[in-house]
Coordinates of C-alpha atoms in Angstrom, one line a residue:
Chain A
M834 CA -3.7 -33.3 8.8
K835 CA -6.9 -31.4 7.4
P836 CA -7.7 -29.5 10.8
K837 CA -3.8 -28.8 10.4
F838 CA -4.3 -27.0 7.2
M839 CA -7.5 -25.6 7.7
L840 CA -5.2 -23.1 10.6
F841 CA -2.4 -22.8 8.7
M842 CA -4.8 -21.3 5.6
L843 CA -6.5 -19.1 8.4
V844 CA -3.4 -17.8 9.9
S845 CA -2.2 -17.1 6.5
I846 CA -5.4 -15.4 5.8
L847 CA -5.8 -13.5 9.3
A848 CA -1.5 -12.4 8.1
A849 CA -2.8 -11.3 5.0
V850 CA -5.7 -9.0 6.5
L851 CA -3.3 -7.5 9.3
L852 CA -0.5 -7.0 6.4
S853 CA -3.0 -5.0 4.3
G854 CA -4.3 -3.0 7.4
C855 CA -1.3 -1.9 8.3
A856 CA 0.0 -1.5 4.7
G857 CA -1.5 2.2 5.1
Q858 CA 0.7 2.8 7.2
A859 CA 3.4 2.9 4.4
G860 CA 1.1 5.4 2.1
F861 CA 1.5 9.0 2.6
S862 CA -2.0 10.0 4.1
N863 CA -2.1 8.6 7.1
S864 CA -1.9 11.7 9.0
W865 CA -4.1 14.8 10.2
P866 CA -6.0 17.0 8.8
G867 CA -4.7 20.2 7.5
L868 CA -6.6 23.4 8.3
A869 CA -6.5 27.2 7.4
S870 CA -9.2 29.9 8.0
D871 CA -9.8 33.5 5.9
G872 CA -11.5 34.5 8.7
E873 CA -15.4 34.0 7.1
T874 CA -14.5 30.4 5.4
A875 CA -11.9 27.4 7.3
Y876 CA -10.1 25.3 4.6
L877 CA -10.5 21.4 5.7
A878 CA -7.8 19.3 4.2
S879 CA -9.0 15.7 5.5
G880 CA -8.4 12.3 3.8
Q881 CA -9.8 12.6 0.1
Y882 CA -11.5 15.7 -0.1
V883 CA -10.7 19.8 0.6
Y884 CA -13.9 21.2 2.0
A885 CA -14.7 24.7 2.4
V886 CA -17.0 25.6 5.0
R887 CA -19.4 28.6 6.1
L888 CA -18.2 29.5 9.4
S889 CA -21.2 31.4 10.5
D890 CA -23.3 28.4 10.5
G891 CA -21.0 25.1 9.8
K892 CA -22.3 24.8 6.6
E893 CA -20.8 22.8 3.3
I894 CA -19.9 25.5 0.6
W895 CA -18.0 23.4 -1.2
R896 CA -15.6 20.8 -1.7
Y897 CA -12.9 19.6 -4.6
P898 CA -12.3 17.0 -6.1
E899 CA -16.1 16.2 -7.2
E900 CA -15.0 12.7 -7.0
G901 CA -12.4 11.8 -4.1
G902 CA -10.6 8.7 -5.1
T903 CA -7.3 7.2 -3.2
S904 CA -4.9 8.5 -5.5
L905 CA -5.2 12.4 -4.1
Q906 CA -4.8 12.0 -0.5
F907 CA -5.6 16.0 1.5
I908 CA -3.3 16.5 4.5
A909 CA -1.3 19.9 4.1
Q910 CA -2.5 23.0 5.2
P911 CA -4.6 24.6 2.4
V912 CA -3.1 28.5 1.3
I913 CA -4.9 31.3 0.5
A914 CA -3.7 34.1 -1.5
P915 CA -4.7 37.2 -1.9
D916 CA -7.2 36.9 -4.4
G917 CA -8.4 33.8 -2.9
T918 CA -7.1 31.1 -4.4
V919 CA -6.8 28.2 -2.3
V920 CA -3.2 25.9 -2.9
I921 CA -3.2 22.7 -1.4
G922 CA -0.8 19.7 -2.6
S923 CA -1.6 16.0 -2.4
A924 CA -0.2 13.7 0.0
G925 CA -1.9 10.6 -1.7
S926 CA -0.1 8.8 -5.2
D927 CA -0.6 12.0 -7.6
H928 CA 1.5 14.8 -6.4
R929 CA -0.6 17.5 -7.4
L930 CA -0.2 21.1 -6.0
V931 CA -3.6 22.7 -7.4
A932 CA -5.0 26.1 -7.2
L933 CA -9.0 26.0 -6.6
D934 CA -10.8 29.5 -7.3
P935 CA -13.8 29.0 -4.9
S936 CA -15.1 32.3 -7.3
S937 CA -15.5 30.0 -10.2
I938 CA -17.8 27.5 -7.8
D939 CA -19.8 24.3 -10.4
A940 CA -23.5 24.9 -9.5
S941 CA -23.8 20.8 -10.1
T942 CA -21.3 19.1 -8.8
N943 CA -20.7 22.0 -6.0
T944 CA -16.3 21.8 -6.7
P945 CA -14.5 25.2 -7.1
A946 CA -12.5 25.2 -10.7
E947 CA -8.8 24.2 -10.8
K948 CA -7.1 27.6 -11.7
W949 CA -3.7 25.4 -12.4
I950 CA -2.1 22.9 -11.1
F951 CA 1.5 21.5 -10.7
T952 CA 2.2 18.1 -11.3
E953 CA 6.8 18.1 -11.3
A954 CA 6.9 16.9 -7.7
K955 CA 7.9 13.9 -6.9
N956 CA 6.7 12.9 -3.6
T957 CA 3.5 13.8 -1.1
W958 CA 2.9 17.1 -0.1
V959 CA 2.6 17.5 3.9
A960 CA 3.8 21.2 4.1
G961 CA 1.5 24.4 3.5
A962 CA 3.2 26.4 0.8
L963 CA 4.2 29.9 1.5
I964 CA 3.2 33.0 -1.0
L965 CA 5.8 36.2 -1.1
D966 CA 4.6 38.5 -3.3
D967 CA 4.2 37.4 -7.1
K968 CA 6.3 33.8 -6.4
I969 CA 4.8 30.3 -4.7
F970 CA 7.7 28.3 -2.5
A971 CA 5.8 24.7 -1.8
P972 CA 8.5 22.2 0.2
N973 CA 7.9 18.9 -1.4
S974 CA 8.6 15.5 0.7
D975 CA 11.0 14.7 -1.9
G976 CA 13.0 17.3 -1.0
T977 CA 12.6 19.9 -3.1
L978 CA 11.6 22.9 -2.7
Y979 CA 9.5 24.2 -5.2
V980 CA 9.3 28.1 -6.8
L981 CA 6.1 29.0 -8.5
D982 CA 5.4 32.0 -10.6
L983 CA 1.8 32.8 -9.5
Q984 CA 0.8 35.5 -12.3
D985 CA 2.1 33.6 -15.5
G986 CA -1.0 32.1 -16.2
F987 CA -0.1 28.8 -17.3
S988 CA -3.4 26.7 -16.5
T989 CA -0.5 23.8 -15.9
K990 CA 2.5 25.4 -13.9
S991 CA 6.1 25.5 -14.5
A992 CA 8.9 25.3 -11.3
L993 CA 10.8 28.5 -11.8
K994 CA 12.9 27.3 -9.7
K995 CA 13.9 24.1 -8.4
I996 CA 15.8 24.6 -4.7
E997 CA 17.1 20.9 -3.9
L998 CA 17.8 21.0 0.3
G999 CA 17.4 17.0 0.1
G1000 CA 15.6 15.0 2.7
T1001 CA 12.6 15.3 3.8
L1002 CA 10.3 18.6 3.9
W1003 CA 7.2 18.9 6.3
A1004 CA 7.2 22.8 7.6
Q1005 CA 5.2 25.3 5.5
P1006 CA 8.1 27.5 5.3
S1007 CA 8.7 31.0 6.7
T1008 CA 10.2 34.7 5.5
D1009 CA 10.5 37.7 6.9
G1010 CA 10.6 39.1 3.6
N1011 CA 13.8 39.5 2.8
L1012 CA 14.6 35.4 3.3
V1013 CA 12.5 32.0 2.7
Y1014 CA 12.8 30.1 5.7
V1015 CA 12.8 26.4 5.3
S1016 CA 13.8 23.7 8.1
S1017 CA 13.6 19.7 7.2
V1018 CA 13.5 16.5 8.5
D1019 CA 16.9 15.8 8.4
H1020 CA 17.4 18.2 10.6
R1021 CA 18.6 21.6 8.7
L1022 CA 17.5 25.1 8.5
Y1023 CA 17.9 26.7 5.3
A1024 CA 18.4 30.5 4.4
I1025 CA 17.5 31.0 0.9
D1026 CA 17.6 34.4 -0.7
P1027 CA 13.5 34.7 -2.6
E1028 CA 15.5 36.2 -5.5
T1029 CA 18.4 34.9 -6.7
Y1030 CA 17.5 31.5 -4.9
E1031 CA 21.1 31.3 -3.2
F1032 CA 21.8 30.4 0.2
A1033 CA 22.0 33.2 2.8
W1034 CA 24.2 31.1 5.2
E1035 CA 25.2 27.2 5.4
S1036 CA 22.4 25.1 6.5
I1037 CA 22.1 24.4 10.1
D1038 CA 22.3 21.5 11.8
L1039 CA 19.4 20.5 14.2
G1040 CA 20.3 17.7 16.0
G1041 CA 16.8 16.4 15.4
A1042 CA 14.2 16.4 13.1
A1043 CA 12.3 19.8 12.9
P1044 CA 8.9 19.2 11.3
G1045 CA 7.1 22.5 12.6
S1046 CA 7.6 26.4 10.7
P1047 CA 10.5 28.2 11.7
L1048 CA 9.6 32.0 13.6
V1049 CA 10.2 35.3 12.7
G1050 CA 10.0 36.6 16.0
P1051 CA 10.4 39.6 18.2
N1052 CA 14.0 41.4 16.6
G1053 CA 13.5 39.9 13.3
N1054 CA 15.5 36.6 14.5
I1055 CA 15.0 32.6 14.0
Y1056 CA 13.1 29.9 16.0
I1057 CA 12.9 26.3 15.9
G1058 CA 12.1 23.7 17.8
S1059 CA 12.9 20.3 17.1
F1060 CA 13.3 16.6 18.1
A1061 CA 16.9 17.7 19.7
S1062 CA 13.9 18.5 22.3
E1063 CA 15.2 22.2 22.0
V1064 CA 14.6 25.2 20.7
I1065 CA 17.5 27.6 18.6
K1066 CA 17.9 31.4 18.0
V1067 CA 19.4 32.3 14.7
D1068 CA 20.5 35.7 14.4
P1069 CA 19.4 36.1 10.0
A1070 CA 22.0 38.5 9.0
T1071 CA 24.3 36.0 10.2
G1072 CA 23.3 32.3 10.5
K1073 CA 25.0 32.2 14.1
V1074 CA 23.0 29.6 16.6
L1075 CA 22.0 30.2 20.2
L1076 CA 20.5 28.0 22.1
L1077 CA 16.9 29.6 23.6
T1078 CA 15.8 27.0 25.7
S1079 CA 15.7 22.5 26.4
T1080 CA 12.9 21.0 26.8
Q1081 CA 11.8 17.6 28.4
G1082 CA 10.1 16.2 25.7
W1083 CA 10.3 16.7 21.2
V1084 CA 9.3 20.2 19.5
W1085 CA 7.4 19.3 16.9
G1086 CA 4.5 22.0 16.1
G1087 CA 6.6 25.9 14.9
P1088 CA 6.7 28.2 17.9
V1089 CA 4.4 30.9 17.9
T1090 CA 4.7 34.9 19.6
D1091 CA 3.2 37.2 20.6
G1092 CA 6.3 39.8 20.5
Q1093 CA 7.9 39.4 23.8
N1094 CA 7.4 35.5 24.4
I1095 CA 7.4 32.5 22.4
Y1096 CA 5.1 29.6 23.1
F1097 CA 5.3 25.8 21.6
G1098 CA 4.4 22.9 23.0
D1099 CA 6.7 19.7 23.2
L1100 CA 5.4 15.5 23.1
K1101 CA 6.2 15.2 26.8
G1102 CA 2.7 17.5 27.2
D1103 CA 4.2 20.8 28.4
L1104 CA 2.9 24.4 27.0
F1105 CA 6.2 26.7 27.5
A1106 CA 6.4 30.5 27.0
V1107 CA 9.8 32.1 26.9
D1108 CA 11.0 35.5 26.7
A1109 CA 12.3 35.6 22.9
T1110 CA 15.8 37.8 23.9
S1111 CA 16.4 36.4 27.0
G1112 CA 15.7 33.0 26.6
S1113 CA 14.2 33.0 30.5
Q1114 CA 11.4 30.8 30.8
S1115 CA 8.6 32.7 31.4
W1116 CA 6.2 29.9 32.9
F1117 CA 4.9 26.5 31.8
I1118 CA 2.1 24.5 32.1
Q1119 CA 0.9 20.8 32.0
P1120 CA -2.4 20.5 29.9
D1121 CA -4.1 17.3 29.8
G1122 CA -1.2 15.8 26.7
P1123 CA 1.4 16.2 24.1
V1124 CA 1.3 19.5 22.2
V1125 CA 1.8 18.5 18.5
G1126 CA 0.2 21.7 17.0
S1127 CA 1.3 25.3 17.0
P1128 CA -0.3 27.6 19.3
L1129 CA -1.6 30.7 18.4
V1130 CA -1.9 33.9 20.1
V1131 CA -5.7 35.3 19.5
N1132 CA -6.9 38.0 21.8
E1133 CA -4.4 38.4 24.4
N1134 CA -4.5 34.2 24.7
I1135 CA -2.2 31.8 23.9
V1136 CA -4.6 29.0 22.6
F1137 CA -3.2 25.4 22.1
A1138 CA -5.0 21.8 21.6
T1139 CA -4.2 18.6 23.3
E1140 CA -3.1 15.6 21.8
S1141 CA -6.2 14.4 24.6
G1142 CA -8.6 16.1 22.6
S1143 CA -8.7 19.5 24.9
V1144 CA -8.5 23.0 23.5
Y1145 CA -6.9 25.2 26.1
A1146 CA -6.4 28.9 26.3
V1147 CA -4.2 30.5 28.6
D1148 CA -3.5 33.9 29.1
L1149 CA -0.6 35.9 28.8
D1150 CA 1.0 35.2 32.7
G1151 CA 0.3 31.9 32.3
K1152 CA -3.4 31.2 34.0
I1153 CA -5.5 28.7 32.2
V1154 CA -8.4 30.8 31.1
W1155 CA -10.5 27.9 30.2
Q1156 CA -10.6 24.0 29.2
R1157 CA -12.4 23.0 26.6
E1158 CA -12.9 18.8 26.0
V1159 CA -13.6 18.5 22.1
G1160 CA -12.9 14.8 21.9
G1161 CA -10.3 12.7 19.5
Q1162 CA -7.1 13.7 19.0
I1163 CA -6.1 17.4 18.0
Y1164 CA -3.1 17.7 16.4
T1165 CA -3.6 20.6 13.6
A1166 CA -2.5 23.7 15.2
P1167 CA -5.8 25.8 15.6
V1168 CA -7.2 28.5 13.4
A1169 CA -8.3 31.6 14.1
G1170 CA -11.9 32.9 12.2
T1171 CA -13.2 36.8 12.9
D1172 CA -14.5 36.1 16.5
Q1173 CA -13.9 32.2 16.0
I1174 CA -11.0 29.1 17.7
I1175 CA -11.4 26.1 14.8
V1176 CA -9.9 22.8 15.9
A1177 CA -9.8 20.2 13.5
P1178 CA -10.0 16.6 15.5
M1179 CA -8.9 13.3 14.7
Q1180 CA -11.3 10.0 15.8
A1181 CA -13.4 12.7 17.1
E1182 CA -17.6 12.6 16.0
F1183 CA -17.1 15.4 14.0
S1184 CA -14.2 16.9 11.5
L1185 CA -14.5 20.6 13.0
A1186 CA -15.4 22.2 16.2
I1187 CA -16.1 25.8 16.3
L1188 CA -15.3 27.7 19.4
D1189 CA -16.1 30.8 20.8
T1190 CA -13.3 32.7 21.5
N1191 CA -14.6 32.1 25.9
G1192 CA -14.3 28.0 24.5
N1193 CA -17.5 27.6 23.7
Q1194 CA -18.1 25.0 21.1
V1195 CA -21.0 26.6 19.0
L1196 CA -20.8 24.5 15.7
T1197 CA -19.2 21.2 15.0
F1198 CA -18.9 20.6 10.8
S1199 CA -18.9 16.7 9.7
P1200 CA -18.9 16.2 5.5
E1201 CA -22.1 14.6 4.5
K1202 CA -21.0 10.9 2.5
Chain B
M1103 CA -0.8 -5.0 24.1
W1104 CA 0.4 -5.5 21.1
D1105 CA 2.4 -2.7 20.8
T1106 CA 3.5 -3.3 24.2
L1107 CA 4.9 -6.9 23.9
I1108 CA 6.0 -7.0 19.9
I1109 CA 5.8 -3.3 17.8
H1110 CA 7.9 -1.5 20.6
P1111 CA 10.5 -3.9 21.0
F1112 CA 10.8 -5.1 17.8
T1113 CA 11.3 -1.3 17.0
N1114 CA 13.3 -0.4 19.0
V1115 CA 16.2 -3.5 19.0
L1116 CA 16.0 -2.0 14.9
L1117 CA 16.6 1.1 15.5
W1118 CA 19.7 0.2 18.0
I1119 CA 21.1 -2.2 14.9
Y1120 CA 21.0 0.4 12.6
S1121 CA 22.6 3.1 14.9
L1122 CA 25.4 0.6 15.6
L1123 CA 25.5 0.4 11.4
V1124 CA 24.3 3.7 10.7
D1125 CA 27.6 5.0 8.9
I1126 CA 26.8 2.3 6.8
P1127 CA 25.3 2.5 3.6
G1128 CA 22.2 1.1 3.6
A1129 CA 22.4 0.9 7.4
F1130 CA 18.8 -0.1 7.5
G1131 CA 18.5 -2.9 5.1
W1132 CA 21.9 -4.5 7.2
A1133 CA 20.0 -4.1 10.2
I1134 CA 16.9 -5.5 9.1
I1135 CA 19.3 -8.1 8.0
L1136 CA 21.3 -9.0 11.6
F1137 CA 17.5 -8.6 13.3
T1138 CA 16.6 -11.6 11.0
I1139 CA 19.7 -13.4 12.4
L1140 CA 18.9 -13.2 15.4
I1141 CA 15.0 -13.8 16.0
R1142 CA 16.2 -16.9 13.3
A1143 CA 18.9 -17.8 16.4
I1144 CA 16.1 -17.4 19.3
T1145 CA 13.5 -19.6 17.1
W1146 CA 16.0 -22.2 16.5
P1147 CA 15.3 -24.9 18.5
L1148 CA 11.6 -24.1 17.5
N1149 CA 12.4 -24.9 14.0
A1150 CA 14.5 -27.9 15.1
Q1151 CA 11.4 -28.9 16.8
Q1152 CA 9.5 -28.6 13.3
L1153 CA 12.3 -30.5 11.9
K1154 CA 11.8 -33.6 14.5
G1155 CA 8.0 -33.3 14.8
A1156 CA 7.8 -33.2 10.9
Q1157 CA 9.8 -36.4 10.8
A1158 CA 8.5 -38.6 13.3
M1159 CA 4.6 -37.6 11.8
Q1160 CA 6.5 -39.0 8.4
E1161 CA 8.1 -42.2 10.0
M1162 CA 4.5 -42.4 11.1
Q1163 CA 3.1 -43.0 7.4
N1164 CA 5.2 -45.8 8.1
D1165 CA 3.7 -47.4 11.4
K1166 CA 2.4 -51.0 10.8
E1167 CA -0.8 -49.6 14.0
W1168 CA -0.6 -46.5 12.2
Q1169 CA -1.5 -48.0 8.8
A1170 CA -4.1 -51.0 10.1
I1171 CA -6.2 -48.2 11.9
Q1172 CA -6.3 -46.5 8.7
K1173 CA -7.8 -49.6 7.2
K1174 CA -10.2 -50.7 10.1
Y1175 CA -11.7 -47.6 10.3
A1176 CA -11.8 -45.5 7.4
K1177 CA -15.6 -45.3 7.1
D1178 CA -15.3 -43.7 10.6
K1179 CA -13.7 -40.5 11.1
E1180 CA -14.8 -39.8 14.5
K1181 CA -13.3 -43.1 15.7
L1182 CA -10.6 -42.6 13.1
A1183 CA -9.9 -39.8 15.1
Q1184 CA -9.9 -41.2 18.2
E1185 CA -7.7 -43.7 17.4
Q1186 CA -4.8 -41.4 16.2
M1187 CA -4.7 -39.3 18.8
R1188 CA -4.2 -42.5 20.7
V1189 CA -1.3 -43.5 19.3
Y1190 CA 0.6 -39.6 18.8
K1191 CA 0.0 -39.6 23.0
E1192 CA 1.8 -43.3 23.1
K1193 CA 4.0 -42.4 20.9
G1194 CA 4.8 -39.0 22.5
I1195 CA 4.0 -37.3 19.2
N1196 CA 2.7 -34.4 19.1
P1197 CA 0.4 -33.5 15.6
F1198 CA 0.8 -30.1 16.0
G1199 CA 4.2 -30.0 16.8
S1200 CA 5.9 -29.2 13.2
C1201 CA 3.1 -26.4 12.4
L1202 CA 3.8 -24.5 15.6
P1203 CA 7.1 -22.8 14.5
T1204 CA 5.7 -22.5 11.3
L1205 CA 2.4 -19.9 13.5
I1206 CA 4.7 -18.5 15.1
Q1207 CA 6.5 -17.0 12.2
F1208 CA 3.2 -15.2 11.1
P1209 CA 3.0 -12.6 14.8
I1210 CA 6.8 -12.4 14.2
I1211 CA 6.0 -11.0 10.1
I1212 CA 3.1 -8.8 11.6
G1213 CA 5.4 -7.5 13.5
L1214 CA 8.6 -6.9 12.1
Y1215 CA 6.7 -5.6 9.2
Q1216 CA 4.8 -3.0 11.1
S1217 CA 8.2 -2.2 13.2
I1218 CA 9.6 -1.2 9.2
I1219 CA 6.7 1.1 8.8
R1220 CA 7.2 2.6 11.5
A1221 CA 10.7 3.0 11.5
L1222 CA 10.9 4.6 8.3
A1223 CA 7.9 6.7 9.1
T1224 CA 7.0 8.3 5.7
A1225 CA 4.5 10.6 7.1
P1226 CA 3.8 12.8 10.7
L1227 CA 1.2 10.2 11.7
G1228 CA 3.9 7.5 11.9
M1229 CA 6.4 10.1 13.0
L1230 CA 4.1 10.4 15.8
Q1231 CA 3.7 6.4 16.9
L1232 CA 7.8 6.4 16.2
A1233 CA 8.1 9.3 18.9
R1234 CA 5.8 6.7 21.3
S1235 CA 7.7 3.8 20.4
V1236 CA 11.2 4.4 21.0
R1237 CA 13.0 4.1 24.1
S1238 CA 16.3 6.6 25.0
E1239 CA 16.9 4.6 28.0
I1240 CA 15.6 1.6 29.8
F1241 CA 16.5 1.3 33.2
G1242 CA 17.9 4.3 33.6
I1243 CA 20.7 3.2 31.6
P1244 CA 20.8 5.6 27.9
F1245 CA 19.9 3.4 25.1
L1246 CA 18.7 5.3 22.0
N1247 CA 19.8 8.5 20.8
A1248 CA 16.7 8.5 18.8
A1249 CA 16.6 12.1 18.1
A1250 CA 19.6 12.1 15.9
L1251 CA 18.9 8.9 14.4
I1252 CA 15.3 9.8 13.0
P1253 CA 14.8 9.7 10.1
L1254 CA 16.1 6.7 8.8
N1255 CA 17.6 6.3 5.8
S1256 CA 15.3 3.4 4.2
R1257 CA 17.8 3.1 1.1
F1258 CA 18.8 -0.3 0.4
L1259 CA 21.2 -0.7 -2.7
W1260 CA 18.7 -0.5 -5.6
M1261 CA 16.0 -0.4 -3.2
D1262 CA 13.3 2.1 -1.1
L1263 CA 12.6 -0.2 1.8
A1264 CA 9.4 1.8 2.8
V1265 CA 7.4 0.3 -0.5
P1266 CA 7.4 -2.5 -2.6
E1267 CA 10.7 -3.3 -4.5
G1268 CA 10.4 -3.6 -8.4
I1269 CA 13.2 -2.4 -11.3
P1270 CA 11.8 0.0 -13.5
L1271 CA 10.4 -1.3 -16.7
P1272 CA 10.9 0.3 -20.2
F1273 CA 6.6 0.4 -20.9
E1274 CA 4.5 0.2 -18.4
V1275 CA 2.3 -2.9 -16.8
S1276 CA -1.0 -2.0 -14.8
F1277 CA -0.3 -5.5 -12.5
L1278 CA 3.4 -4.2 -11.8
P1279 CA 3.4 -0.4 -10.6
Y1280 CA 6.5 -1.0 -9.2
G1281 CA 8.4 -2.3 -11.9
F1282 CA 10.3 -5.8 -12.4
P1283 CA 9.2 -7.2 -8.8
T1284 CA 12.5 -9.4 -8.8
L1285 CA 12.7 -9.5 -4.9
A1286 CA 9.1 -11.3 -5.0
I1287 CA 10.6 -13.7 -7.3
I1288 CA 13.6 -14.1 -5.8
V1289 CA 10.8 -14.6 -2.3
A1290 CA 9.3 -17.2 -4.0
I1291 CA 12.0 -18.8 -5.1
T1292 CA 13.8 -19.3 -1.9
T1293 CA 10.4 -20.0 -0.3
Y1294 CA 10.2 -23.2 -2.2
I1295 CA 13.5 -24.5 -2.1
Q1296 CA 12.8 -24.7 1.6
S1297 CA 9.5 -26.1 2.0
K1298 CA 11.2 -28.8 -0.6
L1299 CA 14.3 -29.5 1.2
T1300 CA 12.4 -29.8 4.2
M1301 CA 9.9 -32.5 2.7
P1302 CA 11.4 -36.5 3.3
A1303 CA 11.0 -38.4 0.5
T1304 CA 8.0 -41.1 0.3
A1305 CA 6.5 -44.5 -1.1
N1306 CA 3.3 -44.2 0.3
P1307 CA 0.7 -42.9 -2.4
G1308 CA -1.6 -42.4 0.3
D1309 CA 0.5 -40.3 3.0
Q1310 CA -1.8 -37.2 3.7
S1311 CA 1.2 -35.5 5.4
A1312 CA 3.1 -36.1 2.1
A1313 CA 0.7 -34.7 0.0
M1314 CA -0.2 -31.8 2.3
G1315 CA 4.0 -31.1 2.3
K1316 CA 3.4 -30.6 -1.6
T1317 CA 0.3 -28.0 -1.1
M1318 CA 2.4 -26.2 0.8
S1319 CA 5.9 -26.5 -1.2
I1320 CA 3.7 -24.4 -3.7
Y1321 CA 1.2 -22.5 -1.7
M1322 CA 3.7 -21.3 1.0
P1323 CA 6.1 -20.1 -2.1
L1324 CA 2.9 -18.2 -3.6
L1325 CA 2.0 -16.8 -0.5
L1326 CA 4.7 -15.6 0.2
G1327 CA 5.9 -14.2 -3.5
Y1328 CA 2.6 -11.9 -3.2
F1329 CA 3.5 -10.3 0.0
A1330 CA 7.0 -9.2 -0.9
L1331 CA 5.3 -8.0 -4.3
T1332 CA 2.6 -6.1 -2.3
F1333 CA 4.4 -4.8 1.0
A1334 CA 7.3 -2.7 2.1
S1335 CA 10.4 -4.0 0.4
G1336 CA 12.6 -3.9 3.8
L1337 CA 9.9 -7.1 4.6
S1338 CA 10.9 -8.8 1.4
V1339 CA 15.0 -8.5 3.0
Y1340 CA 13.2 -10.5 5.8
F1341 CA 11.6 -13.1 4.0
I1342 CA 14.9 -14.0 1.7
T1343 CA 16.9 -13.3 4.7
S1344 CA 15.1 -16.2 6.8
N1345 CA 14.1 -18.7 4.0
L1346 CA 18.2 -18.5 3.6
L1347 CA 18.6 -19.1 7.5
G1348 CA 16.0 -22.0 7.0
I1349 CA 18.5 -23.5 4.0
F1350 CA 21.4 -22.9 6.4
Q1351 CA 20.1 -24.7 9.8
Y1352 CA 18.4 -27.9 7.6
A1353 CA 21.7 -27.7 6.2
V1354 CA 23.4 -28.0 8.6
T1355 CA 21.5 -30.3 10.3
G1356 CA 22.2 -33.0 7.8
R1357 CA 18.3 -32.7 7.4
A1358 CA 18.0 -31.3 3.8
N1359 CA 17.1 -32.9 1.2
W1360 CA 18.9 -32.4 -1.9
R1361 CA 17.2 -34.5 -4.1
N1362 CA 13.9 -33.0 -3.3
L1363 CA 15.2 -30.3 -5.5
L1364 CA 15.2 -32.5 -9.1
P1365 CA 12.0 -33.6 -11.0
G1366 CA 10.5 -36.8 -9.2
G1367 CA 13.5 -36.6 -6.4
D1368 CA 10.6 -36.6 -3.3
K1369 CA 9.2 -39.9 -4.6
Q1370 CA 10.7 -43.1 -2.7
K1371 CA 12.0 -45.9 -3.9
S1372 CA 9.8 -49.1 -3.2
T1373 CA 11.3 -51.5 -0.7
K1374 CA 9.0 -54.2 -2.0

């Protein structure tokens, strides 16, 4: 009986360890990093910290918080206000949205001051917020779009308005200046008046989850892709929907535009260029893996990253200009520096890769422990 | 390999059942219950074998030859083990036959837990993994319209199946962050009842099998109760359904020893 009991104990312990190992998936921190840039500095939201990295030398300028803990987890795209304030929400059990003041760094801890904090959200912050004039529109996983007043001067903010949309909000809202557009994982697209907080039209059923941001495209139309394997075009005045194009795979990242075409990838591993007006496909290419993050239009090139860890630059005719294998898996959308392209791979030797506009990897950044 | 053999099939079956029930409130909870019934039906022969094996092992304790070798080789453990194996072989008993089905439960538990977490996809990476797991068609036949199903509704009765269950308390208890753990208690009680029902009564005070059974009847409820307390409540729904089905199986096959639930009920009257 003894070996039998020992075997049972061993398997029980193994089960406990394996279950514990996957328990992290039940949490909300299990995701790819958030990334933003103001041209000179890259802001990386990765795990327990937000890092500010100087693009000229790849050095860490500051990090927040001083001491990381499991309650704070950062995966949302940091948002940079016109005054340089960095707004970021936590996807950990501490559901704070915090504004950091990079102009006020504690020299002993190398940590920026908290300008204000907002703690009324009930769930995680996966999406970046939208700043429009003096307001911030912050979508939370609890299905609420929180509107905050940026100029009220309070260090602990209360919501100016809580717009309950329902479902799960993982995408940064977009705006054309007149309306705020919010897509949800629960298949909906909303258009909200930023002054009255009224819905401009009844929300649209997208037929699938839309974790990517809506695009305000040429002629003011709204473009959004979804897991229904299609990209639609919406007339912002009426909310009338037109199918722009269908894809083979689910569309995750929001589309981008150069004013003529819109560009987006899918999980099958395609990158499409589609005429924004007619919906006719200008070209498509098949890179080395699925395209999760939004592409980036920079210097007449479309730059995008793949799950296989490659970064591509394609010209406006669909010809590959360069390809760089960065390594790891890249789900985060690349961002542009002054004359750099920044990508944030997962499970790579470094957390940031800084490329020049010819695709040469000039610097990398790995946080010091 | 693990994903291909366990997680992907489990996730797809769960989603398929969910797709049939999607209009019912708490559809994912019901999907877990139906999935558990399916797993129990598939493993019914194994469980029957477990019961049979346990009974054979129990009867062995009263076998004269068995008792004789226990006495004869009491000081020579190696020889005793050899002799025990010989007797097992002669009588056609697999000493591990009764614990094999229990061991099979563990990959199922782990696989189910990972499938529940994957299906509920509470974070972007989980959603991406789910996108990889779902099959819209099998052998060219349409199977799932996953795009329409995702995200799943994780609410079931008063629970969110993606997080540990607890009824909020009016005061804070540091070791109960989710509140009063109703489901964990039900898991522990049903596990205890199930293990007690399968314990044969014994008259032999030196019966190692009975001693281990007794230990297990305390250890298992605590272990599964801890799992229920710590992990997503979807797993607790599986545990409770599985335990109730187990009790049902023992009852309908006439093997449930209901007297064991009473104090001292696990002692058989001596025939001497």
